[in-house]
PDB file of C-alpha atoms in Angstrom:
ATOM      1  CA  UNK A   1      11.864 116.489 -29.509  1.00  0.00           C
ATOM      2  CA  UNK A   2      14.391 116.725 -32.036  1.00  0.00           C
ATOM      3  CA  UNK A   3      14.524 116.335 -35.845  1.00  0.00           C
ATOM      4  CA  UNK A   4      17.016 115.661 -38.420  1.00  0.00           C
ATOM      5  CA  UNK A   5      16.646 115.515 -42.121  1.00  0.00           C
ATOM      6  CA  UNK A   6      18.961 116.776 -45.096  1.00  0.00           C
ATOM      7  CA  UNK A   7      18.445 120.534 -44.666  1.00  0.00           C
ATOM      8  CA  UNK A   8      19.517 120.718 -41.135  1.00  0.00           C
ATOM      9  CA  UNK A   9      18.030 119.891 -37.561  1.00  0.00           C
ATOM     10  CA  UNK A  10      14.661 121.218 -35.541  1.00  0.00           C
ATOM     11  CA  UNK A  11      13.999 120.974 -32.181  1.00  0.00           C
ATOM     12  CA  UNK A  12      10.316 121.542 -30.562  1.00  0.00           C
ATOM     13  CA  UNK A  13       8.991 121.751 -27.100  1.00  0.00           C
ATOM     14  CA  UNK A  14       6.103 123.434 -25.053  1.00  0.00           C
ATOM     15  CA  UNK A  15       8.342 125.916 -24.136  1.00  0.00           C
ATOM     16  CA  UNK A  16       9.863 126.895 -27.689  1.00  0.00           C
ATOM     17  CA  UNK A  17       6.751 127.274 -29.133  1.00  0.00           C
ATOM     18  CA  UNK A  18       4.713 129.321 -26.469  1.00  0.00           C
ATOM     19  CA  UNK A  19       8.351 131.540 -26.254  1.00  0.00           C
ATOM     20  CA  UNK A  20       8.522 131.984 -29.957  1.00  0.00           C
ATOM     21  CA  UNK A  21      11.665 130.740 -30.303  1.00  0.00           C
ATOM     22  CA  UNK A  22      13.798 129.847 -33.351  1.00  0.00           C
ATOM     23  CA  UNK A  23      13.526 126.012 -33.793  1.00  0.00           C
ATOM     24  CA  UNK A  24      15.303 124.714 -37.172  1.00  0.00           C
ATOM     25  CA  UNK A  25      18.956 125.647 -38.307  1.00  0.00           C
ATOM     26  CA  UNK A  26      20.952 124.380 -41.720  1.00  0.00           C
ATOM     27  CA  UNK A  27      23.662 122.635 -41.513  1.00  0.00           C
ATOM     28  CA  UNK A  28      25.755 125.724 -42.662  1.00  0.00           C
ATOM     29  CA  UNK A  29      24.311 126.830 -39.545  1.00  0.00           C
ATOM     30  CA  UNK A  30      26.208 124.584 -37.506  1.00  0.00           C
ATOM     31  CA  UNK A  31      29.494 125.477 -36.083  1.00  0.00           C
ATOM     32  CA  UNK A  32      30.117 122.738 -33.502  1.00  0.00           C
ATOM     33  CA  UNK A  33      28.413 119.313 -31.646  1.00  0.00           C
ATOM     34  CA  UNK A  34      29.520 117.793 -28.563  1.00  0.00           C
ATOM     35  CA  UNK A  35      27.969 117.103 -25.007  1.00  0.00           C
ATOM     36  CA  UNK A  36      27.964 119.290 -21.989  1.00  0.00           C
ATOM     37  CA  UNK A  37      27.811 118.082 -18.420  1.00  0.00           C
ATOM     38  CA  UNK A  38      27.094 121.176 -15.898  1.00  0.00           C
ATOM     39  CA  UNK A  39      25.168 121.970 -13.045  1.00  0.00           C
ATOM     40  CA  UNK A  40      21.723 122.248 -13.894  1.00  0.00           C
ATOM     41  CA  UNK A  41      20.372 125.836 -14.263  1.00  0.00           C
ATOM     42  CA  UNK A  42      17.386 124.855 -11.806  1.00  0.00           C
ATOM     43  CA  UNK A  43      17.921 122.418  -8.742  1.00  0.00           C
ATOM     44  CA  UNK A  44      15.676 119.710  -8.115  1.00  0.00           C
ATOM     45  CA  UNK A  45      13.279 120.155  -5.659  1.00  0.00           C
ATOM     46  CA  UNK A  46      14.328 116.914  -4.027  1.00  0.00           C
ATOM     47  CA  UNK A  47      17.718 116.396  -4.515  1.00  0.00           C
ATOM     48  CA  UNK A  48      18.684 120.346  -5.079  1.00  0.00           C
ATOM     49  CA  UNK A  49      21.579 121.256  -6.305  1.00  0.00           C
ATOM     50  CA  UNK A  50      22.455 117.970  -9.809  1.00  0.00           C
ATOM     51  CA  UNK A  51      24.454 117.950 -12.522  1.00  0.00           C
ATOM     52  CA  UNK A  52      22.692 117.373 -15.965  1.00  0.00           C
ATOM     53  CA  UNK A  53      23.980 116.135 -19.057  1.00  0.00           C
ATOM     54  CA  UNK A  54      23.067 117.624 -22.513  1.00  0.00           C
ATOM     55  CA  UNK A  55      23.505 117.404 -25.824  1.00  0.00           C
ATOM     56  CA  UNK A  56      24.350 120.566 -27.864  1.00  0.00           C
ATOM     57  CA  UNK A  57      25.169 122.288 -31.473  1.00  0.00           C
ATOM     58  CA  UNK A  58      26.644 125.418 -31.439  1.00  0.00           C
ATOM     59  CA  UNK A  59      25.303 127.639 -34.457  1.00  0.00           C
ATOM     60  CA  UNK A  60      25.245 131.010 -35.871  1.00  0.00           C
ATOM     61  CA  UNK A  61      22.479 132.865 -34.596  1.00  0.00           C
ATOM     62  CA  UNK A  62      20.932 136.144 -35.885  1.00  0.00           C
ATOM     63  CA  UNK A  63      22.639 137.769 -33.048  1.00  0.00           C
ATOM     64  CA  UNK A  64      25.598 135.870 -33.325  1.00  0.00           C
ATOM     65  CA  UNK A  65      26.959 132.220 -31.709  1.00  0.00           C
ATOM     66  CA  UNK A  66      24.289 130.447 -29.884  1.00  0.00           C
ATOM     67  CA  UNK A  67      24.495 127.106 -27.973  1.00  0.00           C
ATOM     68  CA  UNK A  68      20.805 124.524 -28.706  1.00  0.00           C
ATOM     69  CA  UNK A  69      20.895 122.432 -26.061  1.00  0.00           C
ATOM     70  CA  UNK A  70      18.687 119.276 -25.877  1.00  0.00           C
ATOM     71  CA  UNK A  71      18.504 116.755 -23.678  1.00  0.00           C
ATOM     72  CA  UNK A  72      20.881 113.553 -23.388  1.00  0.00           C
ATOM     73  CA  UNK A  73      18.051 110.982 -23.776  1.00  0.00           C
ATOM     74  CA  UNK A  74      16.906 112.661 -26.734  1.00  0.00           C
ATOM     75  CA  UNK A  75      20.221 110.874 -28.557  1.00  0.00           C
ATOM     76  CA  UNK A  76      21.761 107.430 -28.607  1.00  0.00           C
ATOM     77  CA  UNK A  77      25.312 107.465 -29.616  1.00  0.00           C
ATOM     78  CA  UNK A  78      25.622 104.264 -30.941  1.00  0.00           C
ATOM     79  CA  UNK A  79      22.150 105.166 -33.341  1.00  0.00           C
ATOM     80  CA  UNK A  80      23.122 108.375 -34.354  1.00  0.00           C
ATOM     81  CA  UNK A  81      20.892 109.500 -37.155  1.00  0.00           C
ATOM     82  CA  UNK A  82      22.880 109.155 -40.545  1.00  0.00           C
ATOM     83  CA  UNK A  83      22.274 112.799 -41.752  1.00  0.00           C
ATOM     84  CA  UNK A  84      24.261 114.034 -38.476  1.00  0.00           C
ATOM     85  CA  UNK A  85      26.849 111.514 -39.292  1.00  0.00           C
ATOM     86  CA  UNK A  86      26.774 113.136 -42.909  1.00  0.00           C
ATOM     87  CA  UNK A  87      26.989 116.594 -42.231  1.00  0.00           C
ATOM     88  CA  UNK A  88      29.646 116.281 -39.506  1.00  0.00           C
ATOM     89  CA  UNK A  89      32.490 114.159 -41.287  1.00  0.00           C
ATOM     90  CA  UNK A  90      34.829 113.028 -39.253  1.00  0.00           C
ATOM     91  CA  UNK A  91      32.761 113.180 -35.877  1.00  0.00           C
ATOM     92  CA  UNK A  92      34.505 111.876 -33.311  1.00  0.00           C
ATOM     93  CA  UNK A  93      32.676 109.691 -31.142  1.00  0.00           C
ATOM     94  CA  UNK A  94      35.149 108.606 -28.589  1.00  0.00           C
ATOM     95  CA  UNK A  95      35.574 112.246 -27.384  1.00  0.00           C
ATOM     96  CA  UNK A  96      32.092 112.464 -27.041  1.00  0.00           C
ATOM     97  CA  UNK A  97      31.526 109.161 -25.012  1.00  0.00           C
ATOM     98  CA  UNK A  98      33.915 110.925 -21.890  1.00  0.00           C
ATOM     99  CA  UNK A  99      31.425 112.987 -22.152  1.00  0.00           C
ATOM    100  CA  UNK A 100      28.847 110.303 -21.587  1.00  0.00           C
ATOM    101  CA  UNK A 101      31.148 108.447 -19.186  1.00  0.00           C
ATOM    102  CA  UNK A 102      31.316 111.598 -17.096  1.00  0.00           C
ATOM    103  CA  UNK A 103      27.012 111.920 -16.804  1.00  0.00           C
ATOM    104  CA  UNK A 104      26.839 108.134 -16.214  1.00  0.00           C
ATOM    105  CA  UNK A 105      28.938 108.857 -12.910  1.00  0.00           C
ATOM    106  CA  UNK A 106      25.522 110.564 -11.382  1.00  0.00           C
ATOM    107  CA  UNK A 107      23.719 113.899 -11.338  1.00  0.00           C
ATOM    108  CA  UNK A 108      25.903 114.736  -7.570  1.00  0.00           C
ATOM    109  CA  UNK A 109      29.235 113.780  -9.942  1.00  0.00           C
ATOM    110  CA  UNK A 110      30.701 117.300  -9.320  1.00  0.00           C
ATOM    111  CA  UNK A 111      34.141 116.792 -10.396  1.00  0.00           C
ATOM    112  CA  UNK A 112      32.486 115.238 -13.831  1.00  0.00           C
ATOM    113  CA  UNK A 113      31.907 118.624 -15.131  1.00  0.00           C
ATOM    114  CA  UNK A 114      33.269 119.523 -19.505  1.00  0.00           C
ATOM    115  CA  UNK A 115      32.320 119.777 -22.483  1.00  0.00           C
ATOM    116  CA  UNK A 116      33.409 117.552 -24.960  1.00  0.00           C
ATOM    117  CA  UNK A 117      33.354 118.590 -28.522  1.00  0.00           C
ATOM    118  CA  UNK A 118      33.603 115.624 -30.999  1.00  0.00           C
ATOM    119  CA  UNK A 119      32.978 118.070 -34.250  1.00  0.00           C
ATOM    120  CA  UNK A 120      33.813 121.802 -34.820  1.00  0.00           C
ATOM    121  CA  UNK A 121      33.726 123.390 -38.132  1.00  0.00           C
ATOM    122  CA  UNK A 122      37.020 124.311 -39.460  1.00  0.00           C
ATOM    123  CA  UNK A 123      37.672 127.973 -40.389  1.00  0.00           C
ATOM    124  CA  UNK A 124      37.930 128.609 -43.630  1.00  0.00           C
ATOM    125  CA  UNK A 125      40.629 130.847 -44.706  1.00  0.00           C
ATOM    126  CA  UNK A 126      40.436 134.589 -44.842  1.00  0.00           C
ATOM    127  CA  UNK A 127      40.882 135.924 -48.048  1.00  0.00           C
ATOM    128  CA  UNK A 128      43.711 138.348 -48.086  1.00  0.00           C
ATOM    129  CA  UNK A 129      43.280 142.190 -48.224  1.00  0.00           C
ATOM    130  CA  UNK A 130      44.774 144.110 -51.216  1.00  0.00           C
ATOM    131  CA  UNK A 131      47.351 146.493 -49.457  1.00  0.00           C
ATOM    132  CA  UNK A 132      47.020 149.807 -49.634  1.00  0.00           C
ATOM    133  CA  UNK A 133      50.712 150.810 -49.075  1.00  0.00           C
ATOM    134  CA  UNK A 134      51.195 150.814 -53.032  1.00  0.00           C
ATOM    135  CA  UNK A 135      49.525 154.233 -53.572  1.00  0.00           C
ATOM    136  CA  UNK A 136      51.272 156.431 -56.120  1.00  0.00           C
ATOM    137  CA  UNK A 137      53.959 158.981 -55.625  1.00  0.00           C
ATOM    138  CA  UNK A 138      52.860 163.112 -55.105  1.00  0.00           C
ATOM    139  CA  UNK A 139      53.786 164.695 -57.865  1.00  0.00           C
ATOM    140  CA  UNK A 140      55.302 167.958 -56.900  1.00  0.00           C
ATOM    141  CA  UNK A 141      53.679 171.201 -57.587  1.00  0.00           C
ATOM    142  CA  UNK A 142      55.400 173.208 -60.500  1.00  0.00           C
ATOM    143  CA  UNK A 143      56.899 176.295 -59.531  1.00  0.00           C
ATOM    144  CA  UNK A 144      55.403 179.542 -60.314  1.00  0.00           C
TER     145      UNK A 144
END
């Protein structure tokens, strides 16, 4: 399950719990949204080897970037919640639906596989260092 509300989003599972693993982020947090259609990290006893589509955020971590993925049933594009609309302005949906175009193909749709990114966070400007090649002159020793 996943959760939005002003602050940011939360996700929570069986697994994430018992784990102990993070599960909310601000949306300062965030550095990126999109959909990801891979090979899944387990095959299916059945079918073995699928593809598997999946909706992720990309965020800074304690450690550093980190990737939350969740799965693609778990969102409806066309009912997105209107905090993620918010908090990602300019979101761009139609990038996104490839992505869903691609996982709609099948989970044997090999030659499917991206990642489509309809929202990064731009960069904002480094501030610029002071130089340091201004240091004053050596005064010369007097003479003795």
């Amino acid at each position: 399950m996943i959760h939005f509300d002003k602050t940011g989003f939360s996700r929570s599972s069986h697994l994430t719990r018992t784990m102990n693993w993070r599960q909310s982020w601000r949306w300062d947090e965030v550095t990126a949204f999109g959909f990801d259609f891979a090979p899944s990290l387990f095959p299916d006893p059945w079918f073995g080897d699928v593809m598997e589509g999946r909706w992720f955020f990309a965020v800074t971590g304690e450690s550093g970037p980190e990737h939350i993925y969740f799965d693609q049933t778990w969102l409806d594009i066309d009912h997105l919640p209107p905090v993620l609309l918010q908090n990602m302005p300019g979101l761009d949906l139609d990038e996104v639906r490839q992505g869903l175009i691609a996982a709609a193909g099948g989970f044997h749709n090999y030659e499917g596989e991206g990642r489509w990114i309809g929202w990064q966070r731009t960069k904002t400007p480094k501030r610029a260092r002071r130089s340091n090649s201004a240091k004053p002159a050596k005064r010369k020793s007097p003479a003795k």
